[in-house]
Tab-separated table of C-alpha atoms in Angstrom:
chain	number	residue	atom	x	y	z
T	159	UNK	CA	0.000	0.000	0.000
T	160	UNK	CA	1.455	3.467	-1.538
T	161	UNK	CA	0.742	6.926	-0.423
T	162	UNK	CA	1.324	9.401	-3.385
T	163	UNK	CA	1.562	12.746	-2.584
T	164	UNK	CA	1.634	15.717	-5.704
T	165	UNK	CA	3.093	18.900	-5.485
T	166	UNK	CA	1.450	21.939	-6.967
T	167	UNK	CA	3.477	21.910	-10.070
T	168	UNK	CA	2.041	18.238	-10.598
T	169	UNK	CA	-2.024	19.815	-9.656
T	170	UNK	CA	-1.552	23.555	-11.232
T	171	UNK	CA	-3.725	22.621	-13.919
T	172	UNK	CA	-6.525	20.384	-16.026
T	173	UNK	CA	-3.360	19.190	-18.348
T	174	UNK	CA	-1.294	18.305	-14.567
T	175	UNK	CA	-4.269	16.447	-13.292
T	176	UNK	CA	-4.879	14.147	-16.245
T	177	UNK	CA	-0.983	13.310	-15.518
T	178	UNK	CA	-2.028	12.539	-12.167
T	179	UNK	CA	-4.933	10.382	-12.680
T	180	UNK	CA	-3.199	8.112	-15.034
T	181	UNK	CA	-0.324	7.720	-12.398
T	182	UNK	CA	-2.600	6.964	-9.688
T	183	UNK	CA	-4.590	4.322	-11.980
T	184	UNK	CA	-1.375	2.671	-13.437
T	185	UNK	CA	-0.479	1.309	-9.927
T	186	UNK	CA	-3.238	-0.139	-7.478
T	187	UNK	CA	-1.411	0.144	-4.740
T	188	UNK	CA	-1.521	3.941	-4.426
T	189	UNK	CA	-4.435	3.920	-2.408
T	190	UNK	CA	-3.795	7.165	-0.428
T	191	UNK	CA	-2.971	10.487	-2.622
T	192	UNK	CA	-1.996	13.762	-0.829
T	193	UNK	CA	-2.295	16.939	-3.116
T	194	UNK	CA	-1.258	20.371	-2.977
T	195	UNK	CA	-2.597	23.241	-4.149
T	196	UNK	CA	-2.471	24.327	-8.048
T	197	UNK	CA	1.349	25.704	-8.308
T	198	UNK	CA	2.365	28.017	-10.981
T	199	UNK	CA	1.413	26.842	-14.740
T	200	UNK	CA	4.661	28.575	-15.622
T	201	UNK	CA	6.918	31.208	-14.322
T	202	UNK	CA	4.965	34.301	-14.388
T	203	UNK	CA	1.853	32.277	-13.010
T	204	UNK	CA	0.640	32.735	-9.095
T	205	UNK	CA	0.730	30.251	-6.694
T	206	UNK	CA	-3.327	29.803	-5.467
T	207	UNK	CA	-1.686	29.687	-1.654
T	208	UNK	CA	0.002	32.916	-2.936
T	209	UNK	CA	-3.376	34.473	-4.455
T	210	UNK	CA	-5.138	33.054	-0.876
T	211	UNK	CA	-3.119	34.539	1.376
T	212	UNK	CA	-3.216	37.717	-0.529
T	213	UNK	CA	-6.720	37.875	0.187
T	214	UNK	CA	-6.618	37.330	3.672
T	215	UNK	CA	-4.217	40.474	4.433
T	216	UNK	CA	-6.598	42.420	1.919
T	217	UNK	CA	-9.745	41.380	4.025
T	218	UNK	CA	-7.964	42.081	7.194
T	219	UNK	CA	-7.744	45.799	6.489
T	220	UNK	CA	-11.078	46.165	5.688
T	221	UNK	CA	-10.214	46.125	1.464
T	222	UNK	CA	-12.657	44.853	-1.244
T	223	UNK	CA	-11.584	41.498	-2.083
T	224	UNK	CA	-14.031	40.865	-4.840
T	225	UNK	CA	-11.263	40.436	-7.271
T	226	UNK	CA	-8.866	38.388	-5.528
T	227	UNK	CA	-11.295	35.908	-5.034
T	228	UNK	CA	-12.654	35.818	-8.318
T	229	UNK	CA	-8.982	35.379	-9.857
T	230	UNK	CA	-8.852	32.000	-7.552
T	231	UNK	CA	-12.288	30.925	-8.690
T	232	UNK	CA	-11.263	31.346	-11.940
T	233	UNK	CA	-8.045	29.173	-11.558
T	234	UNK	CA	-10.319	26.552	-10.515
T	235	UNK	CA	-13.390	27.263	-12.962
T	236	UNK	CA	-10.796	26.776	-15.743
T	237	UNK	CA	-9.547	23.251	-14.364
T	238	UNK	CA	-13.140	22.120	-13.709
T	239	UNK	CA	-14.212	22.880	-17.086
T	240	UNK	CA	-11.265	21.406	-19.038
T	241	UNK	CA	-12.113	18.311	-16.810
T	242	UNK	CA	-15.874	18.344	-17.715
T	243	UNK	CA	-16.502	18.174	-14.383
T	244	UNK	CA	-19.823	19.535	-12.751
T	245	UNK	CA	-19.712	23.279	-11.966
T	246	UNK	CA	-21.281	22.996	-8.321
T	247	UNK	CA	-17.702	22.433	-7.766
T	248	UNK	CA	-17.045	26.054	-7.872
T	249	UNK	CA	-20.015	27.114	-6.245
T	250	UNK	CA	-19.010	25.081	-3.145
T	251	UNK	CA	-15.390	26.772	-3.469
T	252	UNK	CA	-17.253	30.070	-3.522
T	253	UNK	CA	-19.569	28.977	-0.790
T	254	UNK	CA	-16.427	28.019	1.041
T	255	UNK	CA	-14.874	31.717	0.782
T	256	UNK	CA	-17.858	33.338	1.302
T	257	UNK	CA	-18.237	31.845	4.634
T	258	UNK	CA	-14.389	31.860	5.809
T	259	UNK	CA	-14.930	35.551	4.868
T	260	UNK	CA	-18.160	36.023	6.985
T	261	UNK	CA	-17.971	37.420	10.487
T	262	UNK	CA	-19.011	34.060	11.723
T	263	UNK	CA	-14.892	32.997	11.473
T	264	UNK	CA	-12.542	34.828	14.111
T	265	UNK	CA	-10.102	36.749	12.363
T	266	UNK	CA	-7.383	35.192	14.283
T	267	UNK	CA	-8.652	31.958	12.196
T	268	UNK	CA	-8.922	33.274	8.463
T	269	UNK	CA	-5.937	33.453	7.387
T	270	UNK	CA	-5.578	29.359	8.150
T	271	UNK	CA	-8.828	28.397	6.710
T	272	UNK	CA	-7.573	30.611	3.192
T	273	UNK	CA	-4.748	29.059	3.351
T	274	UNK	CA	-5.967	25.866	3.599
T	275	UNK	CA	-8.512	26.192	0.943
T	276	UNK	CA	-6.428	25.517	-1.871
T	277	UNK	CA	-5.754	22.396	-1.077
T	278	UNK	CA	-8.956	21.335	0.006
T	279	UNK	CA	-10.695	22.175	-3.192
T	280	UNK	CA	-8.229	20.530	-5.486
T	281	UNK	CA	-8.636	17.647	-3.247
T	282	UNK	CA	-12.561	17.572	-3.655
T	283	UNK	CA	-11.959	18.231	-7.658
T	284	UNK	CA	-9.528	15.610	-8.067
T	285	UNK	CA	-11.370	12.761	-6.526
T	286	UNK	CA	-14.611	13.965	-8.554
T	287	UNK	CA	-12.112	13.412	-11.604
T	288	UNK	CA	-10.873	10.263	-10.755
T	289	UNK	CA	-14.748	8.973	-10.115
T	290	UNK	CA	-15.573	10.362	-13.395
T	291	UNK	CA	-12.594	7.989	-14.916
T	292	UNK	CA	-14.302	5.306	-13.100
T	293	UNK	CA	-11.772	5.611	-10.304
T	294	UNK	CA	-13.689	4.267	-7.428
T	295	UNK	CA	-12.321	7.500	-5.137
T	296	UNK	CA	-13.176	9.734	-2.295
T	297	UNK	CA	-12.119	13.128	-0.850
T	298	UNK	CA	-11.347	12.560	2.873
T	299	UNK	CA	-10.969	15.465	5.023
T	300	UNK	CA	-7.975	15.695	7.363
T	301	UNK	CA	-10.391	15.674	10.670
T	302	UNK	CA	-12.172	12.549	9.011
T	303	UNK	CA	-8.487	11.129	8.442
T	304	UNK	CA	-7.330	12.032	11.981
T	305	UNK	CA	-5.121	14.519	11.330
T	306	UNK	CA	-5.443	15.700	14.809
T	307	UNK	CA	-3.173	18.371	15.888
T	308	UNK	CA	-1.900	21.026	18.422
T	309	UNK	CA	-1.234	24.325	17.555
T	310	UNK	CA	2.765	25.743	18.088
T	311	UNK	CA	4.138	28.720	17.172
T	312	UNK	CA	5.227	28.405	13.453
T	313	UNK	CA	2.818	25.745	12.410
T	314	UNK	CA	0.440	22.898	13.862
T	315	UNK	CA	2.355	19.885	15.063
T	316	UNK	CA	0.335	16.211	14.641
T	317	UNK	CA	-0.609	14.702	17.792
T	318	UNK	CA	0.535	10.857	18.293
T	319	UNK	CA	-3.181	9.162	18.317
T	320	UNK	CA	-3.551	10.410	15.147
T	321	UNK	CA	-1.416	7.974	13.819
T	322	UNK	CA	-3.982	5.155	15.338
T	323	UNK	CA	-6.869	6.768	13.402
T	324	UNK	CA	-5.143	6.938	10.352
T	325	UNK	CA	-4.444	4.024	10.317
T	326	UNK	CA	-8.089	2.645	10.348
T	327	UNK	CA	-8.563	4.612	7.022
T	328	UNK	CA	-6.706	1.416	5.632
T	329	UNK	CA	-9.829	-0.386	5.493
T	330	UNK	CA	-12.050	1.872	3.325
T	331	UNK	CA	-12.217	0.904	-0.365
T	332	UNK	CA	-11.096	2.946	-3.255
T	333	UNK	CA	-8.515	5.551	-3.974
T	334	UNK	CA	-8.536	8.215	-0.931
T	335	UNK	CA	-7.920	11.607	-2.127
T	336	UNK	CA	-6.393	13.817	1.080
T	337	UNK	CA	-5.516	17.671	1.307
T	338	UNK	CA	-2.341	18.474	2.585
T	339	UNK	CA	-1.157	21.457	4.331
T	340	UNK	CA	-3.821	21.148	7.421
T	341	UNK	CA	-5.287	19.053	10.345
T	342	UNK	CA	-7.652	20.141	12.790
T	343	UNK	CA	-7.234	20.615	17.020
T	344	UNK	CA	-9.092	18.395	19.486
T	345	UNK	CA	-11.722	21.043	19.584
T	346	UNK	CA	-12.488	21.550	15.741
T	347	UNK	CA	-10.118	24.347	15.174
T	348	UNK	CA	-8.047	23.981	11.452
T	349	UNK	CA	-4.767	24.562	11.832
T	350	UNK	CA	-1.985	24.803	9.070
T	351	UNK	CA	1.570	22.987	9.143
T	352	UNK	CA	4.316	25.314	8.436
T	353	UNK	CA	6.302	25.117	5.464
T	354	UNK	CA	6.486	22.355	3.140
T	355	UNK	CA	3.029	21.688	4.588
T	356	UNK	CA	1.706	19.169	1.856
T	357	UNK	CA	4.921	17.324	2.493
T	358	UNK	CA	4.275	16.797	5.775
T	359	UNK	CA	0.559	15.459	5.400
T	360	UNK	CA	1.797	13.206	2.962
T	361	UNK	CA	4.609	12.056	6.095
T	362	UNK	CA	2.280	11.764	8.539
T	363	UNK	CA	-0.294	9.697	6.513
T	364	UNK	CA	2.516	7.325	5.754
T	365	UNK	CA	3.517	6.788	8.859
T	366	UNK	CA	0.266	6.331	9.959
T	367	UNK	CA	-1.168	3.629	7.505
T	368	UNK	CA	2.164	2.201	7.462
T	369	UNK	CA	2.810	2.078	3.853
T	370	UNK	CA	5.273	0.089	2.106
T	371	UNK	CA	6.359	3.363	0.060
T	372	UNK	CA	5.455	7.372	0.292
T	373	UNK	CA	6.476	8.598	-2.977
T	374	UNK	CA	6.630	12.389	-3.625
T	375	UNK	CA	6.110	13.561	-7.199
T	376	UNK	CA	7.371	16.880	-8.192
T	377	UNK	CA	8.997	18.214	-11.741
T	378	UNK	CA	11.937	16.596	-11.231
T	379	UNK	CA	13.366	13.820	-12.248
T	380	UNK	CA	15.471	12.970	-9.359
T	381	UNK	CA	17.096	14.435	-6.370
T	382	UNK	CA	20.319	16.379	-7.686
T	383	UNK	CA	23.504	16.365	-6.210
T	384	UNK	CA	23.792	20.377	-6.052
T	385	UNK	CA	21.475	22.889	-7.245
T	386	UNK	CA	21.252	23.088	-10.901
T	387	UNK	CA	20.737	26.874	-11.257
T	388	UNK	CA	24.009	27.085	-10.217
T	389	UNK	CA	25.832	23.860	-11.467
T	390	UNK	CA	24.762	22.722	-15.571
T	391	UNK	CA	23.320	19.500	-15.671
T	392	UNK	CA	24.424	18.104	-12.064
T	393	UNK	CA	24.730	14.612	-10.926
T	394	UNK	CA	21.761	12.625	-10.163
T	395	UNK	CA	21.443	10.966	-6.946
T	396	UNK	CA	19.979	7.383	-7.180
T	397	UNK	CA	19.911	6.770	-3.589
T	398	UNK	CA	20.506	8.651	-0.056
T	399	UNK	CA	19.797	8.511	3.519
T	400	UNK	CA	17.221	10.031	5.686
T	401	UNK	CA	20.200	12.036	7.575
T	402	UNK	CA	21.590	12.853	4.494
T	403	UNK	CA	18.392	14.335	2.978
T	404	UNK	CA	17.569	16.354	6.250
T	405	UNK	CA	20.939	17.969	6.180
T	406	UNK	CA	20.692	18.517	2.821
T	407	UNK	CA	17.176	20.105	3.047
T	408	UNK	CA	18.259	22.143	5.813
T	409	UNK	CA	20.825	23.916	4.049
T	410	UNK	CA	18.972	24.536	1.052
T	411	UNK	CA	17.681	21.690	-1.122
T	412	UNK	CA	14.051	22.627	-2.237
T	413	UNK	CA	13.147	19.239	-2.814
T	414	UNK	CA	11.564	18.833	0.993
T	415	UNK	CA	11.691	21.493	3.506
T	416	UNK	CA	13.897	19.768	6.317
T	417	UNK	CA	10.983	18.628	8.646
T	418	UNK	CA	8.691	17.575	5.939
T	419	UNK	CA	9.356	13.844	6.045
T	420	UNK	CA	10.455	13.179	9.705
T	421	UNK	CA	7.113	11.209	10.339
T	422	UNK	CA	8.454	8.842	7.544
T	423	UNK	CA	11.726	8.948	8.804
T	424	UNK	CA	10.809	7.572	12.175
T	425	UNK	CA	8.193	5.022	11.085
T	426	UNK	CA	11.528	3.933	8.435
T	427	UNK	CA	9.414	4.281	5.392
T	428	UNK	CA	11.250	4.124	2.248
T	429	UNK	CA	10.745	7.403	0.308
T	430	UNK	CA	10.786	8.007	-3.394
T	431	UNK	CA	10.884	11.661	-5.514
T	432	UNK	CA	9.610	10.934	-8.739
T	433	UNK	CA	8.463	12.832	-11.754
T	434	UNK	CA	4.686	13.729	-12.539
T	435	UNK	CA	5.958	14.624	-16.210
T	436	UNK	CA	7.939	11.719	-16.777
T	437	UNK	CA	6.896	9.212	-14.421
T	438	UNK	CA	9.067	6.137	-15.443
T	439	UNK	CA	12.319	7.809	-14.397
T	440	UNK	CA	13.605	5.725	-11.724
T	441	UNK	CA	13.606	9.053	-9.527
T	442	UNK	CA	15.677	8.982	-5.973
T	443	UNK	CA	15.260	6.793	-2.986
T	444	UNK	CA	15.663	8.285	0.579
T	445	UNK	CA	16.105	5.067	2.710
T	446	UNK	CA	17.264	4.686	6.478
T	447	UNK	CA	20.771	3.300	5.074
T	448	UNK	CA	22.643	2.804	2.209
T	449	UNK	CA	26.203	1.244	0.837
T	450	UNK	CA	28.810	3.510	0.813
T	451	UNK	CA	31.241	3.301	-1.913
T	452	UNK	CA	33.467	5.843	-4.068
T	453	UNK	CA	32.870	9.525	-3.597
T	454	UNK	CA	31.991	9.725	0.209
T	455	UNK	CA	29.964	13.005	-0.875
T	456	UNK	CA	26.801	12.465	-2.234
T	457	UNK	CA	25.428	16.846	-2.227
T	458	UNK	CA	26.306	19.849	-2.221
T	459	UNK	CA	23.591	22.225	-0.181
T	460	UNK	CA	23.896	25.964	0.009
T	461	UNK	CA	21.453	28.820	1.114
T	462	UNK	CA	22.096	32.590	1.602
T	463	UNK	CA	20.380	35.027	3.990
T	464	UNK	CA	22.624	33.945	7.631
T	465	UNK	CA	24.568	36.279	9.724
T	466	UNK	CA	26.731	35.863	12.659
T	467	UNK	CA	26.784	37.522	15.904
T	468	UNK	CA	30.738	37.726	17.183
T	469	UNK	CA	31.505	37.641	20.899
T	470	UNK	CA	34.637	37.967	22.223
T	471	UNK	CA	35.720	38.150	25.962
T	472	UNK	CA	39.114	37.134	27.796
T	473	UNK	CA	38.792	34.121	29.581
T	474	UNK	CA	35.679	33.380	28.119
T	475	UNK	CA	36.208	29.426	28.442
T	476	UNK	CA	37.107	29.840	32.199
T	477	UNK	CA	33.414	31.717	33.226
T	478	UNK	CA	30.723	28.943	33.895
T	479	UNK	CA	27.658	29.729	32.005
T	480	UNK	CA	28.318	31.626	29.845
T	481	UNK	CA	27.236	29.683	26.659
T	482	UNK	CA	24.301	29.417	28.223
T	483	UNK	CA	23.621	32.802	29.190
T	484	UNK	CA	24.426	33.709	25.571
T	485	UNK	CA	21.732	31.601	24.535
T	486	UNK	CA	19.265	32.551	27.064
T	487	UNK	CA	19.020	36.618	25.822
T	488	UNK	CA	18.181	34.988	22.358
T	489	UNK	CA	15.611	33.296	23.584
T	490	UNK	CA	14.193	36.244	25.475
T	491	UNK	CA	14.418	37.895	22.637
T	492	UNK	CA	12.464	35.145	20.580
T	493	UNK	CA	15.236	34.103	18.445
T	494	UNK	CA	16.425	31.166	17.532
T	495	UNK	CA	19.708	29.979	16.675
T	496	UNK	CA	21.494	27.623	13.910
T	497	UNK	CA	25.024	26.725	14.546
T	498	UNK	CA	27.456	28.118	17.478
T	499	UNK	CA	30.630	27.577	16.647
T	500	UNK	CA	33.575	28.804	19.552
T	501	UNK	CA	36.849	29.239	20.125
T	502	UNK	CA	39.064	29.860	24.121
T	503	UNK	CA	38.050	33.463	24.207
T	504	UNK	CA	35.359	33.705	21.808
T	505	UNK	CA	31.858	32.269	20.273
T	506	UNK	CA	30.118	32.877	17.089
T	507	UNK	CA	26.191	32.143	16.895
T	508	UNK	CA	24.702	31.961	13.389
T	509	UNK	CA	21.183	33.070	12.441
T	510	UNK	CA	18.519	33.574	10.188
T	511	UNK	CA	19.129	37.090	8.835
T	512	UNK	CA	14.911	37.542	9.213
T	513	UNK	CA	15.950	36.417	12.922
T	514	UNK	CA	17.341	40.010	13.963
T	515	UNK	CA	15.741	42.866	12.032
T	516	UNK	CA	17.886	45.952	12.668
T	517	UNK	CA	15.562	47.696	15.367
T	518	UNK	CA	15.854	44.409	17.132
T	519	UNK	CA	19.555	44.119	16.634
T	520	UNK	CA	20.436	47.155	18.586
T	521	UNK	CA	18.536	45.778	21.470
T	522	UNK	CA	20.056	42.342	21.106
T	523	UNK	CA	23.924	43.752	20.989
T	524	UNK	CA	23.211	46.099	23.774
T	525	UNK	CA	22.289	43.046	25.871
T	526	UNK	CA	25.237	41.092	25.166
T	527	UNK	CA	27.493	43.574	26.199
T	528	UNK	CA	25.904	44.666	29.693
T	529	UNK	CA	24.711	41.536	30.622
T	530	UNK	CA	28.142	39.103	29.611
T	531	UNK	CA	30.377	41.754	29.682
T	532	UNK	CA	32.022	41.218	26.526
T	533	UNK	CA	35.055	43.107	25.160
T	534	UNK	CA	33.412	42.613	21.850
T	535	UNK	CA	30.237	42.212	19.653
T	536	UNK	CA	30.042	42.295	16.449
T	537	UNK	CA	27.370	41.718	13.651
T	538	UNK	CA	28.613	40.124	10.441
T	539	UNK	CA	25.115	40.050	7.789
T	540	UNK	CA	25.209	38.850	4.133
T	541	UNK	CA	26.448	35.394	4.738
T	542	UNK	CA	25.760	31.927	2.856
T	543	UNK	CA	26.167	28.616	4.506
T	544	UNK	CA	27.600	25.269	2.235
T	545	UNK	CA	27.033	22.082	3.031
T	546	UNK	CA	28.480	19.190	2.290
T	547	UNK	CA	26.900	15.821	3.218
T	548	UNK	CA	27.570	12.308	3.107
T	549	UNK	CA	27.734	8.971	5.031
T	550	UNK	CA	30.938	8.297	3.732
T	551	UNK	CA	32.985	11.407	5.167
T	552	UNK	CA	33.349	9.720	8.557
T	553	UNK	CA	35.402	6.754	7.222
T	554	UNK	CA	37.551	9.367	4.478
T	555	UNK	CA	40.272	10.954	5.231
T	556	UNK	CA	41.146	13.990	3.133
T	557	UNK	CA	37.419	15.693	2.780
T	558	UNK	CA	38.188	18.579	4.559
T	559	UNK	CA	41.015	19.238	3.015
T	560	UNK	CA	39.852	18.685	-0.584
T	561	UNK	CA	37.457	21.314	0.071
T	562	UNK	CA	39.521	24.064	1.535
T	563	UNK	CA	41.481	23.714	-1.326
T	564	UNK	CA	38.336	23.892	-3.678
T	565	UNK	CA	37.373	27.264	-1.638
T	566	UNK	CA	41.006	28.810	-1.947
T	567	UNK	CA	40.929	27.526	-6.164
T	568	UNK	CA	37.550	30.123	-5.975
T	569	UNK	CA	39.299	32.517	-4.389
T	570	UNK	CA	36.874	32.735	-1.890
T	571	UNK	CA	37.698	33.600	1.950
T	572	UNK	CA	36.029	30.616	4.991
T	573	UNK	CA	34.119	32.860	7.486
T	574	UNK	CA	32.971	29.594	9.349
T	575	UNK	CA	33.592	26.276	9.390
T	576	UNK	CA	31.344	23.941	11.841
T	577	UNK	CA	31.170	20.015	11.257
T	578	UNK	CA	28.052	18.519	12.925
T	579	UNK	CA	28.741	15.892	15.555
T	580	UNK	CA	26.981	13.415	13.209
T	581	UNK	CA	29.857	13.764	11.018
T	582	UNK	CA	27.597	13.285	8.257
T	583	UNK	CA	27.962	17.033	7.559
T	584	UNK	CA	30.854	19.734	6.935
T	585	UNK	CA	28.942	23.649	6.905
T	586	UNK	CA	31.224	26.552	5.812
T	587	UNK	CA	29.721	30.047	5.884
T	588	UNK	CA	30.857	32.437	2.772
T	589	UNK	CA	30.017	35.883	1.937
T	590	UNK	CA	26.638	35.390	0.108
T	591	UNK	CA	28.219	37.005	-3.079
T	592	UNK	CA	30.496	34.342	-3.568
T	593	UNK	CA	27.791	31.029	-3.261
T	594	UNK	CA	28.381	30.603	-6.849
T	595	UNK	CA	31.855	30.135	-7.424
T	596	UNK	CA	32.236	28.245	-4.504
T	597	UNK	CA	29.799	25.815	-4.804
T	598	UNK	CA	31.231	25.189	-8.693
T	599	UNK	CA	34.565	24.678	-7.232
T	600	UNK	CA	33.168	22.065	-4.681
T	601	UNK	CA	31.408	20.499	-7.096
T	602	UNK	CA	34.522	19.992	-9.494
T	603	UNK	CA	36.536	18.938	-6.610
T	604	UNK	CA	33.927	15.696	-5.758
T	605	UNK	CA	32.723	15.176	-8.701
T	606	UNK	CA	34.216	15.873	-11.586
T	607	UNK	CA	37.675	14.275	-10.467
C-alpha cells in the first residue's frame, strides 16, 4: 500500500491532473494520494496559496476582495471545465470563501482556513475526476483522516493518536484523495503545518497507515547532487539517507523542507521523488541506510540570507555559564539559533538574517554587552552557509582538506567552518556574493575528479 503525494506543479492545472490520474490508476497500490494546491502553470503564473493569502491580508484591512477571489475561482473554474466536471464544484469553493470571509470565522482563524482552501478544493476536484474515470475515489478530510493536531508557534504539530486513526482509514475501499497542508485541534479548530506543509501530510499519513512506500512527485526527475541553477546538468542521486536528505534540506535543497518527512523517517518508510511529467524515471530513494562506496559526498547544499553575531571576551572558556547565558538573551528575545561555533576566548552564533531585524539588533547587541560583559560584539550580515553531506565522510580521510582547497581555487575567503557531531555534515559560511563560485569549485573537486 502506496501513499502518493503531488506537489502543486504536478495539480496547477486540467493538463497536470490528467498526468495525475493516469499515475494513480497505473499502480493499485496507491491507495492514499496527498495533493497540494495548483502551483504556478509557468513562471509568471501565481501560486493559489500565494493568491489566498493575498486575500486574507486584503480582508484584514477592511479592502474589497471581490477580485482576488474571483482570480482563484477562476483558476479553478478553468480546471473544472477542461475536466468536464460539474460546476457545483465552484459554487461550493465560492460557498467556502464566502463563509471563511463572513464574520461568523474569528479573524485570528482566516488566514488558516484561506490558506488551507487551496488544497482542500483541489482535493474535492480531483477525486470527482478520478470517479468520473471510473476511479472508485473519495475526498477525505484531514479531521475525518485524523489529522489531529496542536497548535505551536510556526505551524500545527500532529498529535501521536492520530497515527492510530489513520491508520483505520486502511480499510475503506477505493482511492482516498487527502488535502495536505492542514489538520484540525481536538476542539475543531483547522490549523496549518508550516512550510512544506503538503509534504508533511503526505509524512504523517505514511507513517500512519504504514505504507510500504510514500512517494513524492514533483517536476523533477530525481534528487540532484547540487542545485542546478548554479551547477549545468548536475549529478543525479539514485539513492541517499534520511540524515543525508535532512541535512541537505536544511541547508537549502528545495526538494523537501527539512521537517517535511520526519514522520516517515521515524516510522523507516522508504521514500521516493519521482516525476509527474515523466513518471518512469527511476527518480531517488531516501532510505534509512545505504552502501557507501566511491565519492563519500553524495550533495552539495547551500542557502544565503545567515549572519553571525561575534563575541569575544578574555577568559571566556574559564566563566561557567556563559554559553548558556548567551543563549538565554536569544531566547528572550524570541530568536532562535542555527550553529554556534567557539573558540578559548570567543563564540560565534549563526542566524537567520529575518531572525534580527535591525531595530531588534540594537537591542540584542546592547544586551550582550551589559549583561556578559564582553570586550566585543560584532554583527557580520550577508552570509551563505555550504554544506556538504555524506555517510561516507566519517570513514575518508582527506574531505576537509579537498574542500579548503576547492574554496582557496575560488578565491573565496572561509568565514565559518562547523562540522556537525553526526559527522555526516561539513557547513562553511561564505560571503553570500560568492555562493556561486564556490559551490562550482566544490562540485569539481567531488565530482568531476
Amino acid at each position: 500500500m502506496k501513499v502518493a503525494k503531488f506537489g502543486g506543479s504536478s495539480v496547477a492545472s486540467a493538463e497536470q491532473l490528467r498526468k495525475v490520474a493516469q499515475i494513480v490508476k497505473a499502480d493499485q497500490e496507491r491507495k492514499f494520494i496527498v495533493v497540494s494546491a495548483p502551483g504556478k502553470r509557468d513562471k509568471s503564473d501565481t501560486k493559489v496559496t500565494d493568491l489566498l493569502i493575498a486575500i486574507g491580508e486584503a480582508h484584514s484591512k477592511g479592502e474589497d476582495v471581490s477580485t482576488q477571489v474571483e482570480r482563484v475561482l477562476s483558476r479553478f473554474r478553468s480546471i473544472v471545465e477542461e475536466l468536464e466536471l460539474d460546476n457545483n464544484l465552484i459554487e461550493q469553493i465560492a460557498d467556502q470563501l464566502k463563509g471563511i470571509l463572513s464574520d461568523s470565522i474569528p479573524a485570528v482563524n482566516k488566514m488558516d482556513a484561506l490558506k488551507a482552501t487551496g488544497e482542500d478544493s483541489l482535493a474535492k476536484v480531483f477525486s470527482a475526476y478520478l470517479n468520473k474515470l471510473g476511479v472508485q475515489a473519495a475526498y477525505v478530510n484531514p479531521q475525518e483522516a485524523g489529522l489531529l493536531v496542536r497548535e505551536e508557534l510556526g505551524g500545527a504539530r500532529i498529535l501521536d493518536e492520530s497515527f492510530e486513526l489513520l491508520y483505520k482509514q486502511r480499510d475503506r475501499d477505493g482511492v482516498l484523495v487527502i488535502p495536505g497542508f492542514f489538520g484540525y485541534t481536538k476542539e475543531g479548530k483547522l490549523a496549518t503545518f508550516p512550510r512544506g506543509g503538503s509534504d508533511i501530510t503526505g509524512s504523517i499519513v505514511s507513517a500512519g497507515v504504514k505504507a510500504s512506500l510514500y512517494e513524492n512527485f514533483t517536476d523533477v526527475d530525481s534528487v540532484y547532487s547540487v542545485n542546478p541553477n548554479i551547477v549545468d546538468h548536475p549529478k543525479e542521486i539514485n539513492t541517499l539517507t534520511y540524515r543525508e536528505m535532512r541535512e541537505l534540506s536544511y541547508a537549502g535543497f528545495s526538494v523537501f523542507h527539512d521537517e517535511a518527512l520526519i514522520p516517515a523517517f521515524q516510522a523507516k518508510i522508504p521514500v521516493c521523488v519521482k516525476n509527474t511529467n515523466n513518471p518512469s524515471a527511476p527518480g531517488t530513494m531516501i532510505v534509512a541506510e545505504r552502501e557507501v562506496a566511491g565519492n563519500p559526498v553524495i550533495g552539495i547544499a547551500s542557502d544565503t540570507g545567515f549572519l553571525s553575531i561575534y563575541i569575544s571576551k578574555y577568559l571566556m572558556n574559564r566563566e561557567l555559564g556563559f554559553g548558556r547565558k548567551l543563549l538565554q538573551i536569544l531566547e528572550e528575545e524570541n530568536i532562535s539559533f542555527e550553529h554556534a561555533p567557539s573558540g578559548i576566548d570567543d563564540m560565534s552564533v549563526i542566524l537567520r538574517e529575518s531572525q534580527l531585524p535591525p531595530d531588534k539588533e540594537v537591542i540584542v547587541v546592547r544586551r550582550l554587552k551589559e549583561e556578559l560583559q564582553a570586550d566585543q560584539v560584532s554583527i557580520d550580515r550577508d552570509l551563505a552557509m555550504i554544506m556538504i553531506v555524506g555517510e561516507g565522510m566519517i570513514e575518508t580521510i582527506g574531505v576537509s582538506s579537498t574542500a579548503t582547497k576547492a574554496f582557496t581555487d575560488a578565491n573565496v575567503n572561509i568565514e565559518m567552518i562547523n562540522q556537525g557531531s553526526s559527522e555526516v555534515s561539513l557547513m562553511f559560511g561564505v560571503k553570500a556574493r560568492q555562493i556561486n563560485e564556490a559551490v562550482q569549485s566544490l562540485y569539481s573537486a567531488f565530482f568531476q575528479k
